[in-house]
C-alpha atoms as a printed R data frame, in Angstrom:
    type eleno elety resid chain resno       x      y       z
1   ATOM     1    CA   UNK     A     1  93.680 89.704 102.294
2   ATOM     2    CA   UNK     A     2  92.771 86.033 103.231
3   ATOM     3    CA   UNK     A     3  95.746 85.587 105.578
4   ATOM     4    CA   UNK     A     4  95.425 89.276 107.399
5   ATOM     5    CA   UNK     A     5  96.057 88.859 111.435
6   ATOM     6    CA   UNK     A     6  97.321 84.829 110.799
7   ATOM     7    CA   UNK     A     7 100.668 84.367 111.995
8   ATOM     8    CA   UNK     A     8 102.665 81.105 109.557
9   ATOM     9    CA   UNK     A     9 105.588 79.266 110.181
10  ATOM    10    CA   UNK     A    10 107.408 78.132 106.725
11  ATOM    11    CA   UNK     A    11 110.150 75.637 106.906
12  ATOM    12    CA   UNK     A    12 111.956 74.031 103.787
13  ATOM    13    CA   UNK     A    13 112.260 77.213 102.118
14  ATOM    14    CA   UNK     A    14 116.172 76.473 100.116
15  ATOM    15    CA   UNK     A    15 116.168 79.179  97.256
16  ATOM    16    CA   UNK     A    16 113.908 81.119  94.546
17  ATOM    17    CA   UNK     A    17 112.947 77.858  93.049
18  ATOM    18    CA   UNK     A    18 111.442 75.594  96.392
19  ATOM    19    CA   UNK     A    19 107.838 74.958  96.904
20  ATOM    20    CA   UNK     A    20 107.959 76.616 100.218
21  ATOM    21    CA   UNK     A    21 109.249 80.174  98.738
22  ATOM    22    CA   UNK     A    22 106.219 79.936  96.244
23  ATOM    23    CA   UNK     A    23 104.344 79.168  99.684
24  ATOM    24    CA   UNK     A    24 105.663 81.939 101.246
25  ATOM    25    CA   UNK     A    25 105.290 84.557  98.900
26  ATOM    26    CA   UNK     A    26 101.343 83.734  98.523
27  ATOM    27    CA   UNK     A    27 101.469 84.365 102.258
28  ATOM    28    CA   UNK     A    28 103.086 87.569 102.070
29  ATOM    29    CA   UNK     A    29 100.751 88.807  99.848
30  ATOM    30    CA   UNK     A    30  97.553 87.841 101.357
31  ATOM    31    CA   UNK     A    31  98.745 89.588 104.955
32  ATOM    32    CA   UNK     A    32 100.233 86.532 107.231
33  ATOM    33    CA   UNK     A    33 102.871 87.723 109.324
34  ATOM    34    CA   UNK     A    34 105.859 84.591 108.711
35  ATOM    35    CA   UNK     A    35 108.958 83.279 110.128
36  ATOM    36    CA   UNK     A    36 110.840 80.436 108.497
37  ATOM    37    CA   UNK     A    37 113.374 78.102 109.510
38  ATOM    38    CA   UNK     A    38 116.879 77.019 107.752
39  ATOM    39    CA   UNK     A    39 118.769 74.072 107.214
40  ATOM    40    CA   UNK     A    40 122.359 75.013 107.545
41  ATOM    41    CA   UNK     A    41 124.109 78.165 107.059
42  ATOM    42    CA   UNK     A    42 124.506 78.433 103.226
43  ATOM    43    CA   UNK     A    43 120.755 77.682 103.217
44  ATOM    44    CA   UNK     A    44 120.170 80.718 105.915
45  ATOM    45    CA   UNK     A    45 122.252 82.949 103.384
46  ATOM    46    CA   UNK     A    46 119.875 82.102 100.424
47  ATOM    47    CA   UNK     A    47 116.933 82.740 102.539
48  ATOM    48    CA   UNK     A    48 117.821 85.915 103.712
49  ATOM    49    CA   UNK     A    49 118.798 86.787 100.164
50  ATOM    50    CA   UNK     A    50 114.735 85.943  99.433
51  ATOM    51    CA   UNK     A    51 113.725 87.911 102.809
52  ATOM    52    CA   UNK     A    52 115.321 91.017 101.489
53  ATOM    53    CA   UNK     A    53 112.919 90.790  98.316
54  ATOM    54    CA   UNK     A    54 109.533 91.283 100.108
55  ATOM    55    CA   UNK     A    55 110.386 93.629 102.842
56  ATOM    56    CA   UNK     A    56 113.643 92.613 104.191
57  ATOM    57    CA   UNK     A    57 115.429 89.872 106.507
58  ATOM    58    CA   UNK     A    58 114.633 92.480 109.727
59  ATOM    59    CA   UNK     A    59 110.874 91.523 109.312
60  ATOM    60    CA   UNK     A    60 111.092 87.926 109.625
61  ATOM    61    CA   UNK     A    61 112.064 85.639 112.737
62  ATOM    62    CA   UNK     A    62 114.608 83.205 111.495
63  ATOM    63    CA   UNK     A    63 115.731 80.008 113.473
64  ATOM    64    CA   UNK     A    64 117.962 77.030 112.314
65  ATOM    65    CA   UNK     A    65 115.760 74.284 111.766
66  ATOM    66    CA   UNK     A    66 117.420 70.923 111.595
67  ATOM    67    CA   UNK     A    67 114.412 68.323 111.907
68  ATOM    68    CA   UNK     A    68 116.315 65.515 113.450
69  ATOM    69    CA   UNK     A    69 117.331 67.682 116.417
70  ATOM    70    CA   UNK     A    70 114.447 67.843 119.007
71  ATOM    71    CA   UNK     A    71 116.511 70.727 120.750
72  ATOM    72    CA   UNK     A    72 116.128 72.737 117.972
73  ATOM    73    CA   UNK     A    73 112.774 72.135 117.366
74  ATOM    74    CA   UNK     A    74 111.942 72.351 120.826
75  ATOM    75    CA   UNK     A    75 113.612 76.387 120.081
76  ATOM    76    CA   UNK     A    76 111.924 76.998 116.771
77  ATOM    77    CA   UNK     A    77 108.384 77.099 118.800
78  ATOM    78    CA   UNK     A    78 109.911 77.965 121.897
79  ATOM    79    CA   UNK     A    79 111.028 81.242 119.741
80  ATOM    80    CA   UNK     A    80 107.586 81.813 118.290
81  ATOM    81    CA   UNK     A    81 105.988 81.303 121.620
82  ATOM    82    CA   UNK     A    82 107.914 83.914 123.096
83  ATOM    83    CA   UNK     A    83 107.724 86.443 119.896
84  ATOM    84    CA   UNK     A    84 104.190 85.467 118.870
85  ATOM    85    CA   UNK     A    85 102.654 83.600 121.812
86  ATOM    86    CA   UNK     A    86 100.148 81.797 119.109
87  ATOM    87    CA   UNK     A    87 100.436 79.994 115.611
88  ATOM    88    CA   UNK     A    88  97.876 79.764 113.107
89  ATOM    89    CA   UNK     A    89  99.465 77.867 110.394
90  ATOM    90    CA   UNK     A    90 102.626 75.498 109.471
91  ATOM    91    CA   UNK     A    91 103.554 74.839 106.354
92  ATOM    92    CA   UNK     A    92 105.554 71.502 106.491
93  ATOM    93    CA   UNK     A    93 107.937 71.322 102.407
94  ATOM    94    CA   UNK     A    94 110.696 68.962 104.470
95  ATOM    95    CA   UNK     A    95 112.001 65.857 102.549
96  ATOM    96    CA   UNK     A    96 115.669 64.317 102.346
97  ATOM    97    CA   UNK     A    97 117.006 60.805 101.702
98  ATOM    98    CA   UNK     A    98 120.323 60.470 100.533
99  ATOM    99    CA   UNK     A    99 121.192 60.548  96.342
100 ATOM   100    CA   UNK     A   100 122.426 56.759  96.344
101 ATOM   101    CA   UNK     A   101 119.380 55.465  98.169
102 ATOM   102    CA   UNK     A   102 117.547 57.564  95.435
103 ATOM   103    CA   UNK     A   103 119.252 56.385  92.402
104 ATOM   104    CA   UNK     A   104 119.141 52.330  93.569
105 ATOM   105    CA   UNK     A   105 116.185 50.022  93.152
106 ATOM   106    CA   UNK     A   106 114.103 50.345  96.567
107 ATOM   107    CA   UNK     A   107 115.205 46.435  97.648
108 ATOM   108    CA   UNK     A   108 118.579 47.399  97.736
109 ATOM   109    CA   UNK     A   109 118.335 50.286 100.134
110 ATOM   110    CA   UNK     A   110 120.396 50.257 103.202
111 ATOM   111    CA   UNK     A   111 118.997 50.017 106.667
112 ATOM   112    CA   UNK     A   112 121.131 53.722 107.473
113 ATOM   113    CA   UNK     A   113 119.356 54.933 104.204
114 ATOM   114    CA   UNK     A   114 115.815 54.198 105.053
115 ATOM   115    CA   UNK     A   115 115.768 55.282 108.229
116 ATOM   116    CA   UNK     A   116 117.384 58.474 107.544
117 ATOM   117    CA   UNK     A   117 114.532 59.178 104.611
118 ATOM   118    CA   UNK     A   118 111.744 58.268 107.234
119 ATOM   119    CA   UNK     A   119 112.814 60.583 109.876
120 ATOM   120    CA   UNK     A   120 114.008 63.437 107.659
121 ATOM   121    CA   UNK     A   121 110.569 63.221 105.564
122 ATOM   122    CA   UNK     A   122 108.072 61.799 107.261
123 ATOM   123    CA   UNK     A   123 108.631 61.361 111.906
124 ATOM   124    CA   UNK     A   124 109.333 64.995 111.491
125 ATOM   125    CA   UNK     A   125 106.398 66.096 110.602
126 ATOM   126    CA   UNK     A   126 104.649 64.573 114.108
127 ATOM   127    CA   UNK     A   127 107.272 66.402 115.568
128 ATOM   128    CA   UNK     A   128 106.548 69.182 114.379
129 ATOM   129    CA   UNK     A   129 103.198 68.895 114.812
130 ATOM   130    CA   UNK     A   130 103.090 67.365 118.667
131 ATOM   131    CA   UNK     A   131 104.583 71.244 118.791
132 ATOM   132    CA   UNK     A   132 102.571 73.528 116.841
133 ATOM   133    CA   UNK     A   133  99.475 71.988 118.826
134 ATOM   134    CA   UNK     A   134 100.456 73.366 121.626
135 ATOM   135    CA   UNK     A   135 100.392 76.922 120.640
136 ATOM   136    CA   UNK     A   136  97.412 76.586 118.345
137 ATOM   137    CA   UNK     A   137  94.451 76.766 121.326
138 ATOM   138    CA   UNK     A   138  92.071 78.852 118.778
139 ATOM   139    CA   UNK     A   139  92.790 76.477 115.933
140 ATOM   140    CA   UNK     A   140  95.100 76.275 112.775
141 ATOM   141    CA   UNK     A   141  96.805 74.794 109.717
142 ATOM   142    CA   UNK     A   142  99.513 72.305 109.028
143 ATOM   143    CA   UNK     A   143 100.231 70.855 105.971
144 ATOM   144    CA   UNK     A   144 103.029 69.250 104.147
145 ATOM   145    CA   UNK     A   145 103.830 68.252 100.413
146 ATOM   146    CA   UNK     A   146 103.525 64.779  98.646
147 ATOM   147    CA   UNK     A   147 103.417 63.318  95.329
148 ATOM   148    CA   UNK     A   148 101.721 61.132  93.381
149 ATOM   149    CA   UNK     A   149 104.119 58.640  93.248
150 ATOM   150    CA   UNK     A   150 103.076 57.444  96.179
151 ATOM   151    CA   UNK     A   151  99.810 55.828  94.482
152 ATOM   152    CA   UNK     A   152 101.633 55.051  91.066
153 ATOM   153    CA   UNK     A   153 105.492 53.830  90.261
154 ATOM   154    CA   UNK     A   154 107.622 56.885  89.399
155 ATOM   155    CA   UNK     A   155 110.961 55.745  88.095
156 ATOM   156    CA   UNK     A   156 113.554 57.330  90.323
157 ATOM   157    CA   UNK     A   157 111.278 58.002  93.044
158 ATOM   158    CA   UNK     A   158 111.906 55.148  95.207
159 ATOM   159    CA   UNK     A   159 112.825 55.491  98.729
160 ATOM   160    CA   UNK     A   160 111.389 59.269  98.854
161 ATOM   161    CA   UNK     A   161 108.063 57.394  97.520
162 ATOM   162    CA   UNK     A   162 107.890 54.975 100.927
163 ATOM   163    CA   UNK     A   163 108.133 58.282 102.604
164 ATOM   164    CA   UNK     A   164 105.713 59.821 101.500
165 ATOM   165    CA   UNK     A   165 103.203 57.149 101.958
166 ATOM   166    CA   UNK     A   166 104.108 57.224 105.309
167 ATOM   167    CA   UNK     A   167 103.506 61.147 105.498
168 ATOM   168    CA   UNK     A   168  99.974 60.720 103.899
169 ATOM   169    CA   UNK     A   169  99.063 58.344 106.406
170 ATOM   170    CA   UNK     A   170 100.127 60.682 109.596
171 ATOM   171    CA   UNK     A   171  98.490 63.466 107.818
172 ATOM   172    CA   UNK     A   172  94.932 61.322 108.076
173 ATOM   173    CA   UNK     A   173  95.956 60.384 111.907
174 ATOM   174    CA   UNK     A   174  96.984 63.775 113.097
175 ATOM   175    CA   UNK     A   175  93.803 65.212 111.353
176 ATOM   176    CA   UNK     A   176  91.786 62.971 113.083
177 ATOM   177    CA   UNK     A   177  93.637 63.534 116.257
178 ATOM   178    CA   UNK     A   178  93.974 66.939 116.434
179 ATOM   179    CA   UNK     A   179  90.845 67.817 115.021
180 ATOM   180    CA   UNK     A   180  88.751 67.975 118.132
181 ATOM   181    CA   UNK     A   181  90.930 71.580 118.630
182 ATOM   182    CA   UNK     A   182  90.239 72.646 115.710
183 ATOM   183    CA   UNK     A   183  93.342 72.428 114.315
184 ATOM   184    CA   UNK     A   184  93.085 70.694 110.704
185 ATOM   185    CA   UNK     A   185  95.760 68.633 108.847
186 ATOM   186    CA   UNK     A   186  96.639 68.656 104.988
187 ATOM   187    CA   UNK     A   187  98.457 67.339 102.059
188 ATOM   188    CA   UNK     A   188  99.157 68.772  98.608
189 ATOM   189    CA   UNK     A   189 100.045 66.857  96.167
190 ATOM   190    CA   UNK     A   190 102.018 68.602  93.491
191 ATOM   191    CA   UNK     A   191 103.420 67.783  90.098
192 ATOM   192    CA   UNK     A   192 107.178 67.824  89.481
193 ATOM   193    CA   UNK     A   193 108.865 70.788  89.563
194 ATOM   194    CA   UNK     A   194 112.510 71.439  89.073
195 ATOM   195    CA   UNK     A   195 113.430 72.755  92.654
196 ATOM   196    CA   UNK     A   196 116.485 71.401  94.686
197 ATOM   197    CA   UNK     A   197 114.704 68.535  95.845
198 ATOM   198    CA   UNK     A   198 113.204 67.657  92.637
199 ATOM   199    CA   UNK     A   199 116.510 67.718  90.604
200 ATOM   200    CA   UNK     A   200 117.592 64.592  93.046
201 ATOM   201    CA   UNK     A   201 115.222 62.674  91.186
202 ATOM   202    CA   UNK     A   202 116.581 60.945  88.472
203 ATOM   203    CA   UNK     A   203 114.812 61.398  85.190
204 ATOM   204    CA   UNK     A   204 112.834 64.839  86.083
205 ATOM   205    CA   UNK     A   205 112.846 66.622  83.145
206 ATOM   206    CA   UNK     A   206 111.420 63.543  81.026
207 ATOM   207    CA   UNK     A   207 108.438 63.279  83.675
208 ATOM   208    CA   UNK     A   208 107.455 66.962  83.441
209 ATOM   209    CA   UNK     A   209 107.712 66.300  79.643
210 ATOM   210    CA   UNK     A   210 105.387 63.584  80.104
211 ATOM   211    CA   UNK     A   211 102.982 65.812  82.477
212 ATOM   212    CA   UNK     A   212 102.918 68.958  80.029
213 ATOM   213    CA   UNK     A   213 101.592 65.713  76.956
214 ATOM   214    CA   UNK     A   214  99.310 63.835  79.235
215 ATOM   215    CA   UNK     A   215  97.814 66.044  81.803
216 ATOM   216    CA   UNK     A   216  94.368 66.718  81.203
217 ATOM   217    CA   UNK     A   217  94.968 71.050  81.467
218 ATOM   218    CA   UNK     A   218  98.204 70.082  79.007
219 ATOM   219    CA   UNK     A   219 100.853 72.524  81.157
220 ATOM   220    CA   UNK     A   220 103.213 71.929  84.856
221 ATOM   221    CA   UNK     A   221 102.652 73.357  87.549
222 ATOM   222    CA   UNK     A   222 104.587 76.214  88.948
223 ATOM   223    CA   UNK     A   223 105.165 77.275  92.662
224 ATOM   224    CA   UNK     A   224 102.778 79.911  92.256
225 ATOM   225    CA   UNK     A   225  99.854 77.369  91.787
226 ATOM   226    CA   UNK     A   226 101.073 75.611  95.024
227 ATOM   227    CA   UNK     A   227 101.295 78.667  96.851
228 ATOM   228    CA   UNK     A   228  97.337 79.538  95.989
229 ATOM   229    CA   UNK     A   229  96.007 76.640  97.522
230 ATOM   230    CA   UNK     A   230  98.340 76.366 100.635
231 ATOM   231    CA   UNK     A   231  96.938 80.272 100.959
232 ATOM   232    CA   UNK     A   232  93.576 78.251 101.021
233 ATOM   233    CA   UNK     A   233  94.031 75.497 103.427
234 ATOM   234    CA   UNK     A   234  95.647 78.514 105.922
235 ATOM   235    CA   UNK     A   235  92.474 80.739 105.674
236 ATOM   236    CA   UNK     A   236  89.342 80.212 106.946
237 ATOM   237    CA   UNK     A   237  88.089 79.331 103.449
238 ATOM   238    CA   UNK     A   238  88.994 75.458 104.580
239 ATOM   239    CA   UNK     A   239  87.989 75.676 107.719
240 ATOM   240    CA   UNK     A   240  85.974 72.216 107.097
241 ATOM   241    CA   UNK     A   241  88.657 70.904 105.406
242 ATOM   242    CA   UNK     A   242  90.530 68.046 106.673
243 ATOM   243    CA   UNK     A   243  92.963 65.065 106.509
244 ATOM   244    CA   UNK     A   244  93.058 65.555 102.520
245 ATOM   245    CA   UNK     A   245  95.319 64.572  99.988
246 ATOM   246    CA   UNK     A   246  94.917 68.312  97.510
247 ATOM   247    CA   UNK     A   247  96.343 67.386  94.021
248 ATOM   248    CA   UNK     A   248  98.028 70.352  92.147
249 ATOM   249    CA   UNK     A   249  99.086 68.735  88.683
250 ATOM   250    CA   UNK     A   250  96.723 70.274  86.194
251 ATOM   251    CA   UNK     A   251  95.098 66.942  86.912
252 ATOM   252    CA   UNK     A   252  98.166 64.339  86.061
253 ATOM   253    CA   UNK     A   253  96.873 61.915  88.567
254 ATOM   254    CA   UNK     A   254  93.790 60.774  86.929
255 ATOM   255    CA   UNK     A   255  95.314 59.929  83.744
256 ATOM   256    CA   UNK     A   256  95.364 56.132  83.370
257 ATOM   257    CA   UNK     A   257  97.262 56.699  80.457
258 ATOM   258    CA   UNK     A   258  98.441 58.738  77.536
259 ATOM   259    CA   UNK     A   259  96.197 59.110  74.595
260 ATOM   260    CA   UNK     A   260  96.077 56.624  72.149
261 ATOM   261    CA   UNK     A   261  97.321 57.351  68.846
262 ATOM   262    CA   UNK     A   262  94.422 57.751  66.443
263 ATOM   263    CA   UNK     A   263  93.713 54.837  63.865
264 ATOM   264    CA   UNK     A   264  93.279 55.039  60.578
C-alpha cells in the first residue's frame, strides 16, 4: 500500500462522479487514513452517502468547508490538528464561478463575477496551503486540478480558464516556497469529464467527443486515472517531484491538431 501510515485531507468531493471521489477512493485503497470537507449541507448528505461505501461515515472526520470563510478554514485544520496532530497530503479539486460569467464572452464579465471565480478557485488554494504548512513539519503533498484550457482557447471555458492560470502560477510559487520543508506542490491537468463542475461548461460533451477522435491513446479519461497519479504525487514515489503541471488526457494536450483527412 503506497499511502499506508499517510494521513490526506480531500476537499471538493460533491458526488460519485467528482474528481476528488475518484481521488479519494485511490487513497482508500492504497492505506491513507482521510477526512474530507463539504460545501453545504446537501453536499455533506451526498458525501456521507459515498463514506458509507468504503467503510462508513463513522471512519472519516468531516468538517464544512466553505473556502471563502477563513473561520472555517481556520477549523478544518484546527480539527485535524487536534484529531491527527500532522498532515501528509491535501488534495485541493475546488473551483466555482458563477454559470452567467461562464456562458458570456470573458470581456463581458462582471467585476462581482471575476472576483468571486478568483477567490473560490484560485486565493483559496494559498489559503489552504499557508495552513496545511503548518502541520506538515516532516513534509507532504498538496495539489490541485487544472486544465488545459489554460494554455489553449476552450470554448465555454472562459472565466474558469483565467483561474486556472492563476492556480498554475501559485502552484510554481508555493512549490518553490515551501519546498525548503519538504513539502512539494502539484498540478494535474485532466481531460474533461462529466462531473458537476464539468457539466457548467457549455459544450462538454462535444469536447470529450473531440478528445476520444484526437487524443493520441484515442479514449477520456475517467476519475480512476486521476485518482492513480494523485496516489503518486502523495507517496513517496514523487518525493522529487515538484511545482509540475501532470497532464492526464491520454495525451490531448500535445495535439496541434486533428488528423488530416487522407488525399487521394
Amino acid at each position: 500500500m503506497l499511502l499506508k501510515g499517510k494521513k490526506a485531507l480531500i476537499m471538493g468531493v460533491a458526488n460519485k462522479r467528482s474528481i476528488a471521489w475518484g481521488i479519494a477512493e485511490a487513497f482508500h485503497r492504497e492505506g491513507a487514513e482521510l477526512a474530507f470537507t463539504y460545501q453545504n449541507e446537501r453536499l455533506r448528505e451526498n458525501l456521507d452517502e459515498l463514506l458509507d461505501t468504503i467503510g462508513g461515515r463513522a471512519g472519516f472526520p468531516t468538517f464544512p468547508g466553505d473556502v471563502t470563510s477563513e473561520e472555517q478554514l481556520d477549523a478544518v485544520f484546527g480539527g485535524l490538528r487536534d484529531r491527527w496532530g500532522a498532515l501528509d497530503a491535501v488534495a485541493h479539486c475546488i473551483a466555482y464561478a458563477d454559470r452567467d460569467d461562464l456562458t458570456r464572452p470573458l470581456h463581458e464579465v462582471s467585476r462581482d463575477g471575476y472576483a468571486l471565480a478568483m477567490n473560490v478557485s484560485a486565493y483559496s488554494l494559498l489559503a489552504i496551503a499557508r495552513r496545511a504548512a503548518r502541520l506538515m513539519s516532516a513534509g507532504g503533498s498538496i495539489f490541485t486540478l487544472t486544465y488545459n484550457a489554460v494554455e489553449r482557447v476552450v470554448p465555454g471555458y472562459n472565466i474558469m480558464a483565467v483561474a486556472k492560470a492563476a492556480l498554475e502560477t501559485e502552484v510554481r510559487y508555493l512549490a518553490s516556497e515551501l519546498g525548503p520543508g519538504a513539502v512539494r506542490v502539484n498540478a494535474i491537468s485532466a481531460g474533461p469529464l462529466k462531473t458537476l463542475a464539468g457539466s457548467a461548461v457549455k459544450g462538454i460533451s462535444r469536447l470529450r467527443d473531440v478528445t476520444e477522435e484526437t487524443a493520441p491513446l484515442r479514449r477520456n479519461i475517467t476519475i480512476d486515472d486521476v485518482g492513480d497519479v494523485a496516489v503518486f504525487l502523495a507517496s513517496d514515489l514523487s518525493r522529487a517531484v515538484t511545482g509540475n503541471t501532470i497532464f492526464v488526457d491520454s495525451g490531448f494536450h500535445v495535439m496541434g491538431m486533428a488528423s488530416l483527412p487522407a488525399t487521394s
